[in-house]
CSV table of C-alpha atoms in Angstrom, one decimal:
chain,number,residue,atom,x,y,z
A,146,MET,CA,-9.2,-21.0,7.3
A,147,SER,CA,-10.9,-21.2,3.7
A,148,ARG,CA,-8.9,-20.2,0.9
A,149,GLU,CA,-11.5,-18.0,-0.7
A,150,LYS,CA,-11.8,-17.2,-4.4
A,151,GLY,CA,-9.8,-13.8,-5.8
A,152,LEU,CA,-6.9,-11.8,-7.3
A,153,LEU,CA,-4.3,-10.2,-6.0
A,154,PHE,CA,-3.4,-7.4,-7.9
A,155,PHE,CA,0.1,-5.3,-7.4
A,156,GLY,CA,1.5,-2.5,-9.5
A,157,THR,CA,5.2,-0.6,-9.7
A,158,ALA,CA,5.7,2.4,-11.5
A,159,PHE,CA,5.5,0.9,-14.7
A,160,ARG,CA,3.2,-1.8,-14.9
A,161,LEU,CA,-0.2,-3.5,-13.1
A,162,VAL,CA,-0.3,-7.4,-12.3
A,163,ALA,CA,-2.9,-9.2,-11.4
A,164,ILE,CA,-2.1,-12.9,-10.0
A,165,ASP,CA,-4.7,-15.9,-8.5
A,166,PRO,CA,-2.5,-16.6,-5.2
A,167,LYS,CA,-3.9,-20.5,-5.4
A,168,GLU,CA,-1.2,-20.6,-8.4
A,169,MET,CA,1.5,-19.4,-7.0
A,170,ARG,CA,4.7,-21.6,-6.4
A,171,ILE,CA,8.6,-21.6,-5.9
A,172,ALA,CA,9.8,-22.9,-8.7
A,173,VAL,CA,13.4,-21.3,-9.4
A,174,LYS,CA,15.8,-24.2,-11.3
A,175,ASP,CA,19.3,-24.0,-12.1
A,176,GLY,CA,19.8,-20.7,-11.4
A,177,LYS,CA,16.8,-19.5,-13.5
A,178,VAL,CA,13.5,-17.5,-11.8
A,179,PRO,CA,10.4,-18.3,-13.9
A,180,PRO,CA,8.2,-15.9,-15.4
A,181,ILE,CA,5.1,-14.8,-13.3
A,182,PRO,CA,1.7,-16.6,-14.0
A,183,ALA,CA,0.0,-13.7,-14.3
A,184,ARG,CA,-3.6,-13.4,-14.8
A,185,LYS,CA,-3.6,-10.2,-16.5
A,186,SER,CA,-0.7,-7.6,-16.5
A,187,VAL,CA,-0.3,-4.0,-18.2
A,188,ASN,CA,2.9,-2.0,-19.3
A,189,TYR,CA,1.8,1.6,-18.8
A,190,LEU,CA,4.6,3.1,-21.1
A,191,ASP,CA,3.8,0.4,-24.0
A,192,SER,CA,-0.1,1.1,-23.9
A,193,GLY,CA,0.0,4.9,-23.5
A,194,LEU,CA,-1.7,5.1,-20.4
A,195,PRO,CA,-0.8,6.9,-17.1
A,196,HIS,CA,1.4,6.1,-14.4
A,197,CYS,CA,0.8,6.5,-10.5
A,198,ALA,CA,-2.8,6.4,-10.8
A,199,GLY,CA,-5.2,5.3,-8.1
A,200,TYR,CA,-6.8,1.9,-8.3
A,201,ALA,CA,-10.4,0.2,-6.6
A,202,VAL,CA,-11.9,-2.6,-8.0
A,203,HIS,CA,-15.8,-2.9,-8.3
A,204,GLY,CA,-17.5,-5.7,-9.7
A,205,SER,CA,-15.8,-7.5,-12.3
A,206,LYS,CA,-14.2,-3.6,-13.3
A,207,VAL,CA,-10.8,-2.5,-12.7
A,208,TYR,CA,-10.7,1.1,-12.3
A,209,MET,CA,-7.7,3.4,-12.9
A,210,MET,CA,-8.5,7.2,-11.5
A,211,GLY,CA,-6.1,10.1,-12.5
A,212,GLY,CA,-2.1,9.7,-12.6
A,213,HIS,CA,0.4,11.4,-14.8
A,214,TRP,CA,2.0,10.4,-18.3
A,215,MET,CA,6.0,9.9,-18.9
A,216,ARG,CA,8.3,9.9,-22.1
A,217,LYS,CA,10.3,6.8,-22.3
A,218,GLU,CA,13.5,9.0,-22.4
A,219,ALA,CA,12.7,10.9,-19.3
A,220,LEU,CA,12.5,7.7,-16.9
A,221,ASP,CA,15.9,8.6,-15.2
A,222,ASP,CA,15.4,11.7,-15.1
A,223,PRO,CA,16.7,12.4,-11.2
A,224,THR,CA,13.7,14.9,-10.8
A,225,LYS,CA,11.4,12.2,-11.7
A,226,ILE,CA,9.1,14.9,-12.5
A,227,PRO,CA,7.3,14.5,-16.6
A,228,ASN,CA,7.3,17.5,-18.2
A,229,VAL,CA,5.3,16.3,-21.4
A,230,GLU,CA,1.3,16.7,-22.7
A,231,SER,CA,-0.7,13.8,-22.7
A,232,PRO,CA,0.1,11.9,-25.7
A,233,VAL,CA,-4.0,10.9,-25.1
A,234,ASP,CA,-6.2,14.2,-25.8
A,235,GLY,CA,-3.7,16.8,-24.8
A,236,GLU,CA,-4.2,18.1,-21.1
A,237,ALA,CA,-1.8,19.0,-18.6
A,238,VAL,CA,0.4,15.9,-18.0
A,239,ILE,CA,-1.2,15.3,-14.7
A,240,ASN,CA,-4.4,13.7,-15.9
A,241,SER,CA,-8.3,13.7,-14.9
A,242,ASN,CA,-9.3,10.6,-16.6
A,243,VAL,CA,-11.0,7.7,-15.6
A,244,HIS,CA,-9.9,4.4,-16.6
A,245,VAL,CA,-11.9,1.1,-16.6
A,246,ALA,CA,-10.8,-2.6,-17.4
A,247,ASP,CA,-12.8,-5.7,-17.4
A,248,VAL,CA,-11.0,-8.3,-15.5
A,249,THR,CA,-13.1,-11.2,-16.9
A,250,THR,CA,-12.3,-11.1,-20.6
A,251,LYS,CA,-10.4,-13.6,-22.2
A,252,SER,CA,-6.9,-11.3,-23.1
A,253,MET,CA,-3.9,-11.6,-21.0
A,254,LYS,CA,-3.6,-7.7,-20.8
A,255,PHE,CA,-5.7,-4.8,-19.1
A,256,GLU,CA,-7.5,-3.1,-22.1
A,257,PHE,CA,-8.2,0.0,-20.1
A,258,SER,CA,-10.1,2.6,-21.8
A,259,PRO,CA,-11.1,6.2,-20.9
A,260,ILE,CA,-14.5,6.4,-20.2
A,261,CYS,CA,-15.2,9.9,-18.0
A,262,LYS,CA,-13.1,13.0,-16.2
A,263,MET,CA,-13.0,14.0,-12.8
A,264,ASN,CA,-13.7,17.5,-12.0
A,265,ALA,CA,-9.6,17.9,-11.3
A,266,PRO,CA,-6.8,16.2,-12.2
A,267,LYS,CA,-5.1,14.1,-9.6
A,268,ASN,CA,-2.0,12.2,-9.2
A,269,LYS,CA,-1.2,9.0,-7.0
A,270,PRO,CA,-5.0,9.5,-5.6
A,271,LYS,CA,-6.1,7.5,-2.7
A,272,VAL,CA,-9.1,5.5,-4.0
A,273,MET,CA,-11.9,3.8,-1.8
A,274,GLU,CA,-14.4,1.7,-2.6
A,275,ILE,CA,-17.7,2.4,-0.1
A,276,LYS,CA,-21.2,0.8,-1.1
A,277,GLY,CA,-20.4,0.7,-5.0
A,278,LYS,CA,-19.2,4.2,-5.2
A,279,LEU,CA,-15.5,5.1,-5.6
A,280,TYR,CA,-14.2,7.9,-3.2
A,281,VAL,CA,-10.7,9.7,-4.7
A,282,LEU,CA,-8.8,11.8,-2.9
A,283,SER,CA,-5.5,14.0,-3.9
A,284,ASN,CA,-2.2,12.7,-2.3
A,285,PHE,CA,1.1,14.2,-1.4
A,286,ASN,CA,3.2,15.4,-4.3
A,287,HIS,CA,6.1,17.6,-5.5
A,288,LEU,CA,3.4,18.9,-8.4
A,289,PRO,CA,1.4,22.0,-7.8
A,290,GLU,CA,-1.6,20.5,-10.1
A,291,SER,CA,-2.1,17.9,-7.9
A,292,TYR,CA,-4.0,20.2,-5.6
A,293,ASP,CA,-6.6,21.6,-7.5
A,294,THR,CA,-9.6,21.8,-6.6
A,295,PRO,CA,-11.8,19.5,-5.7
A,296,THR,CA,-9.2,17.8,-4.1
A,297,PHE,CA,-11.9,15.1,-2.6
A,298,GLU,CA,-14.6,13.3,-5.3
A,299,VAL,CA,-16.6,10.7,-5.7
A,300,TYR,CA,-17.4,8.6,-8.6
A,301,ASP,CA,-20.5,6.5,-9.6
A,302,PRO,CA,-20.0,3.7,-11.8
A,303,LYS,CA,-23.6,3.6,-12.6
A,304,THR,CA,-24.1,7.3,-13.7
A,305,ASN,CA,-20.6,7.3,-15.1
A,306,ARG,CA,-20.1,10.6,-12.8
A,307,ALA,CA,-17.8,12.4,-10.4
A,308,LYS,CA,-19.0,14.7,-8.0
A,309,ALA,CA,-16.9,17.4,-5.7
A,310,LEU,CA,-17.1,16.6,-2.2
A,311,PRO,CA,-16.1,19.2,0.5
A,312,GLU,CA,-12.8,19.8,0.7
A,313,PRO,CA,-10.5,18.3,3.2
A,314,PRO,CA,-9.1,20.5,6.2
A,315,PHE,CA,-6.0,19.4,5.4
A,316,PHE,CA,-5.2,20.9,2.4
A,317,PRO,CA,-3.9,24.6,2.6
A,318,PRO,CA,-5.9,26.7,1.0
A,319,ASP,CA,-3.0,28.2,-1.1
A,320,PHE,CA,-1.4,24.8,-1.4
A,321,ASP,CA,1.9,26.0,0.4
A,322,VAL,CA,2.2,22.6,1.5
A,323,ARG,CA,4.8,21.8,4.7
A,324,PHE,CA,8.3,19.9,3.5
A,325,ASP,CA,8.4,16.7,5.2
A,326,ASP,CA,12.5,15.7,5.1
A,327,GLU,CA,11.6,12.2,4.8
A,328,ASP,CA,8.5,12.2,2.1
A,329,GLY,CA,8.4,15.5,0.6
A,330,TYR,CA,5.3,17.1,0.5
A,331,ALA,CA,3.6,15.4,3.4
A,332,VAL,CA,-0.4,15.3,3.1
A,333,ASN,CA,-1.7,12.1,3.4
A,334,LYS,CA,0.3,9.2,5.1
A,335,TRP,CA,-2.4,7.0,5.3
A,336,PHE,CA,-5.6,6.2,4.6
A,337,ALA,CA,-8.7,3.7,5.7
A,338,VAL,CA,-12.5,2.8,6.0
A,339,ARG,CA,-13.6,1.9,9.5
A,340,GLY,CA,-16.9,1.1,8.7
A,341,LYS,CA,-18.6,4.2,7.5
A,342,LYS,CA,-16.4,6.6,7.7
A,343,ILE,CA,-13.0,7.5,5.5
A,344,TYR,CA,-9.8,8.1,7.9
A,345,VAL,CA,-6.9,10.2,6.2
A,346,MET,CA,-3.5,11.0,8.4
A,347,ALA,CA,-2.2,14.2,7.1
A,348,GLU,CA,1.3,15.3,8.7
A,349,ASN,CA,0.8,13.9,12.7
A,350,LEU,CA,-2.9,14.2,12.6
A,351,TYR,CA,-5.9,12.0,11.8
A,352,TYR,CA,-9.0,13.4,10.2
A,353,SER,CA,-12.2,11.4,9.4
A,354,TYR,CA,-14.7,12.0,6.5
A,355,LYS,CA,-18.5,10.8,7.5
A,356,VAL,CA,-19.8,9.9,4.2
A,357,GLU,CA,-23.7,9.9,4.7
A,358,THR,CA,-23.0,13.4,6.4
A,359,LYS,CA,-20.3,14.6,4.0
A,360,ARG,CA,-18.5,16.0,6.7
A,361,TRP,CA,-14.7,16.3,8.0
A,362,ARG,CA,-13.2,16.5,11.3
A,363,MET,CA,-10.2,15.9,13.2
A,364,SER,CA,-10.3,12.0,14.7
A,365,VAL,CA,-8.6,11.6,18.0
A,366,THR,CA,-9.7,7.6,18.2
A,367,HIS,CA,-6.9,7.2,15.7
A,368,ALA,CA,-4.5,10.0,16.8
A,369,TRP,CA,-1.4,8.0,17.5
A,370,THR,CA,2.0,9.2,17.5
A,371,ILE,CA,4.2,6.8,17.1
A,372,GLU,CA,6.2,7.3,13.8
A,373,SER,CA,6.4,3.7,12.7
A,374,PHE,CA,2.6,3.9,12.1
A,375,ARG,CA,2.6,6.3,9.1
A,376,TRP,CA,3.4,3.3,6.6
A,377,GLY,CA,2.3,0.5,8.7
A,378,LEU,CA,-0.4,-2.2,8.2
A,379,LEU,CA,-3.1,-2.6,10.7
A,380,LEU,CA,-3.8,-6.4,10.8
A,381,PRO,CA,-7.4,-7.1,9.7
A,382,GLY,CA,-9.3,-8.6,12.4
A,383,TYR,CA,-6.9,-6.9,15.1
A,384,HIS,CA,-6.7,-3.4,16.1
A,385,ASP,CA,-3.7,-3.6,18.2
A,386,VAL,CA,-1.1,-5.3,15.7
A,387,LEU,CA,0.5,-3.6,13.1
A,388,LEU,CA,2.8,-4.9,10.3
A,389,LYS,CA,5.5,-2.6,9.0
A,390,PHE,CA,8.8,-3.4,6.3
A,391,HIS,CA,12.0,-2.1,6.9
A,392,LYS,CA,15.7,-2.8,5.1
A,393,LYS,CA,16.0,-6.5,5.9
A,394,GLY,CA,12.4,-7.8,6.4
A,395,ALA,CA,9.1,-7.3,7.9
A,396,LEU,CA,8.1,-7.1,11.7
A,397,ALA,CA,4.8,-6.9,13.4
A,398,TYR,CA,4.2,-4.8,16.8
A,399,LEU,CA,1.8,-5.4,19.2
A,400,ILE,CA,0.2,-1.9,20.1
A,401,CYS,CA,-0.1,-0.8,23.8
A,402,ASN,CA,-2.8,1.5,25.0
A,403,GLY,CA,-2.7,2.7,20.9
A,404,ARG,CA,0.2,4.6,21.3
A,405,GLU,CA,3.4,2.6,22.5
A,406,ILE,CA,4.7,-0.5,20.6
A,407,TRP,CA,4.7,-3.0,23.6
A,408,MET,CA,6.1,-5.9,21.4
A,409,GLN,CA,7.9,-6.9,18.1
A,410,GLN,CA,8.3,-10.0,16.5
A,411,ASP,CA,10.3,-10.7,13.3
A,412,PHE,CA,8.8,-12.5,9.9
A,413,GLU,CA,11.2,-15.2,9.2
A,414,LEU,CA,11.2,-16.3,5.4
A,415,GLU,CA,10.9,-20.4,4.8
A,416,GLU,CA,13.6,-22.6,3.8
A,417,GLU,CA,12.4,-23.0,0.4
A,418,ALA,CA,12.5,-19.4,-0.3
A,419,GLU,CA,15.6,-18.8,1.0
A,420,LYS,CA,17.4,-21.4,-1.2
A,421,ALA,CA,15.4,-19.9,-4.1
A,422,MET,CA,17.0,-16.9,-3.3
A,423,ILE,CA,20.7,-17.9,-3.1
A,424,GLU,CA,20.2,-20.3,-6.3
A,425,GLY,CA,18.7,-17.4,-8.3
A,426,ASN,CA,21.4,-14.8,-6.9
A,427,ILE,CA,18.5,-12.8,-5.9
A,428,TYR,CA,18.4,-9.8,-4.0
A,429,LEU,CA,14.9,-8.3,-2.2
A,430,LYS,CA,14.4,-4.4,-1.4
A,431,TRP,CA,12.2,-5.4,1.9
A,432,ASP,CA,11.5,-2.0,2.6
A,433,LYS,CA,9.9,-1.2,-0.9
A,434,GLY,CA,7.1,-4.0,-0.4
A,435,LYS,CA,3.7,-3.6,0.3
A,436,PHE,CA,1.2,-5.7,2.5
A,437,VAL,CA,-2.8,-5.6,1.3
A,438,GLU,CA,-5.7,-6.7,3.0
A,439,MET,CA,-7.3,-10.3,1.6
A,440,GLY,CA,-9.5,-10.6,4.5
A,441,LYS,CA,-10.4,-11.3,8.3
A,442,LEU,CA,-6.5,-12.2,9.5
A,443,LYS,CA,-5.5,-12.8,6.2
A,444,VAL,CA,-2.6,-10.9,4.8
A,445,GLY,CA,-1.0,-10.8,1.1
A,446,ALA,CA,2.6,-9.3,1.3
A,447,ILE,CA,4.9,-8.0,-2.2
A,448,VAL,CA,8.2,-7.8,-2.0
A,449,PRO,CA,10.1,-6.4,-4.9
A,450,GLY,CA,14.0,-7.3,-5.8
A,451,GLY,CA,16.4,-7.8,-8.9
A,452,ASP,CA,19.1,-10.0,-10.3
A,453,MET,CA,22.3,-9.9,-11.5
A,454,ASP,CA,20.4,-9.4,-15.2
A,455,ASN,CA,18.6,-6.3,-14.1
A,456,ASN,CA,15.4,-8.0,-14.0
A,457,LEU,CA,12.8,-6.9,-11.9
A,458,VAL,CA,12.2,-9.8,-9.2
A,459,VAL,CA,8.8,-10.0,-6.8
A,460,LEU,CA,8.5,-12.5,-3.3
A,461,ILE,CA,4.7,-12.7,-3.1
A,462,PHE,CA,2.9,-14.7,-0.3
A,463,THR,CA,-0.2,-14.9,1.5
A,464,PHE,CA,-0.3,-15.9,5.1
A,465,VAL,CA,-3.3,-15.9,7.9
A,466,VAL,CA,-2.3,-15.0,11.3
A,467,SER,CA,-3.4,-15.7,15.1
A,468,LYS,CA,-2.4,-14.1,18.5
A,469,VAL,CA,-0.4,-16.9,20.4
A,470,ASP,CA,-2.8,-18.2,23.3
A,471,ARG,CA,-0.8,-16.8,26.3
A,472,PRO,CA,-1.0,-13.9,28.6
A,473,ILE,CA,0.4,-10.7,27.8
A,474,HIS,CA,1.3,-8.0,30.8
A,475,ARG,CA,0.6,-4.7,29.6
A,476,PRO,CA,2.0,-1.7,31.3
A,477,GLN,CA,-0.8,0.8,32.7
A,478,PRO,CA,-1.2,3.9,30.9
A,479,GLY,CA,1.8,6.8,31.3
A,480,VAL,CA,3.7,4.0,33.8
A,481,ARG,CA,6.4,2.5,32.4
A,482,PRO,CA,7.7,-1.3,34.1
A,483,ARG,CA,10.8,-1.5,35.7
A,484,TYR,CA,13.1,-3.5,33.9
A,485,THR,CA,16.2,-5.7,35.7
A,486,GLU,CA,19.4,-7.2,34.1
A,487,ALA,CA,17.8,-10.5,33.7
A,488,ASP,CA,15.4,-8.5,31.2
A,489,ALA,CA,17.8,-7.3,29.5
A,490,THR,CA,18.3,-9.8,26.7
A,491,LEU,CA,14.6,-9.7,26.0
A,492,TYR,CA,14.7,-6.2,24.5
A,493,SER,CA,15.7,-4.5,21.6
A,494,TYR,CA,18.4,-2.0,22.3
A,495,SER,CA,17.4,-0.1,19.1
A,496,PHE,CA,13.4,0.3,20.1
A,497,TYR,CA,13.7,0.1,24.0
A,498,PRO,CA,11.5,-0.5,25.6
A,499,TYR,CA,9.7,-3.0,23.1
A,500,PHE,CA,9.8,-6.4,24.1
A,501,GLU,CA,11.1,-9.5,21.5
A,502,SER,CA,9.1,-11.9,21.6
A,503,LYS,CA,6.6,-14.1,19.5
A,504,PHE,CA,2.6,-13.3,20.4
A,505,LEU,CA,1.6,-14.2,16.9
A,506,SER,CA,1.3,-17.4,15.3
A,507,VAL,CA,1.7,-17.1,11.2
A,508,THR,CA,1.0,-19.8,8.9
A,509,CYS,CA,2.1,-19.1,5.1
A,510,LEU,CA,-0.8,-20.5,2.7
A,511,ASN,CA,1.3,-19.5,-0.7
A,512,MET,CA,4.2,-18.4,-1.9
A,513,GLY,CA,6.1,-17.4,-5.0
A,514,ILE,CA,8.9,-16.0,-6.8
A,515,TYR,CA,9.1,-14.3,-10.3
A,516,ASN,CA,10.9,-12.5,-12.9
A,517,LEU,CA,8.7,-10.0,-14.4
A,518,GLY,CA,11.4,-9.2,-17.3
A,519,PRO,CA,13.9,-6.5,-17.6
A,520,ARG,CA,13.1,-3.0,-15.8
A,521,PRO,CA,13.1,0.2,-18.1
A,522,SER,CA,13.9,2.3,-15.3
A,523,SER,CA,16.0,2.3,-12.2
A,524,GLN,CA,12.7,4.1,-10.5
A,525,GLU,CA,11.0,0.5,-10.6
A,526,ASP,CA,12.2,-0.5,-7.7
A,527,ALA,CA,9.2,-0.2,-5.3
A,528,ILE,CA,5.5,-1.6,-5.3
A,529,VAL,CA,3.5,1.6,-5.3
A,530,THR,CA,0.0,0.1,-4.9
A,531,ALA,CA,-1.3,-3.7,-3.8
A,532,PHE,CA,-5.1,-4.6,-3.2
A,533,PHE,CA,-7.1,-7.8,-3.5
A,534,ALA,CA,-10.4,-8.5,-5.3
A,535,LYS,CA,-12.7,-11.1,-3.7
A,536,GLY,CA,-14.6,-13.1,-6.4
A,537,LEU,CA,-12.7,-12.6,-9.3
């Protein structure tokens, strides 16, 4: 497996960082966690940039789509809803700007500048690059302005213009979005591209958008019913393996018949990383981490945490996987296998009837633990975006 050239990007609520995975090392010494060897980074608050934006890479440019501004003194507002106007151009707090930064400049800082406006503001939008164009979709949010139409647009870097696209069928016309107990206003749960289609999970249903015909339809191909699928990452290269973080680590699930979890496997942290965490008094918030596709069978993972001095610490690792070459007996659709008492030790009682067995071979490529400095707010405890750009 070649380690191709590229940059791994990840963002928290208040900063965006780009790092070369091949440069990552574990170098915790005398209890001190080293600073991250970032290729580029930016602090939204210090730079007057919006946060909760969507991102995409096209060529050597990073595009920041939408987002909103927040005052420093409002960081720990329990409502987490900004209530100030943009310090840039006076528009509503949720903005429609398209910002761009060149990754190839010598500066260690992302130098974002506004170049265009979309037709409507978007907060936490989903962004996908398809054939050189950026498709931008409004995301679930507590702020009504997030659903100003058009909620779906395409931006063309060549013409520097954004055009409205057909409205998705899952946005209610009156924007009286149903409340989801776990996630607030539930509209988009998952977003992915398969060939020439864009798939979106809204509530418990999947919808697809065909780029060529510009038409939405409900998709039954990917309409899985398991709650765990909502926030997982389908392993690139396999369509039946799901990666997912939980409070104490990460799991891989083997999916059977497209609907049931048949086997599960824990990801075990390497001994070197375990020792570094103990020496640096580091804790991790696994359920606040993100997986990111880096190529076929190659994945990156960014897990946030902290130390005793309230610094933001991240564990980053990249790995390749392959299925174990042995027969796996899958149940027939609608038929549950008969288990004996002797089989009981194979099952996870909290996830019955899943098997606990190794079906994946995991090889770690690079790993690093880094200190990103003091957290400006208690809100900065999660990785909110992560993506990989090849060739940079």
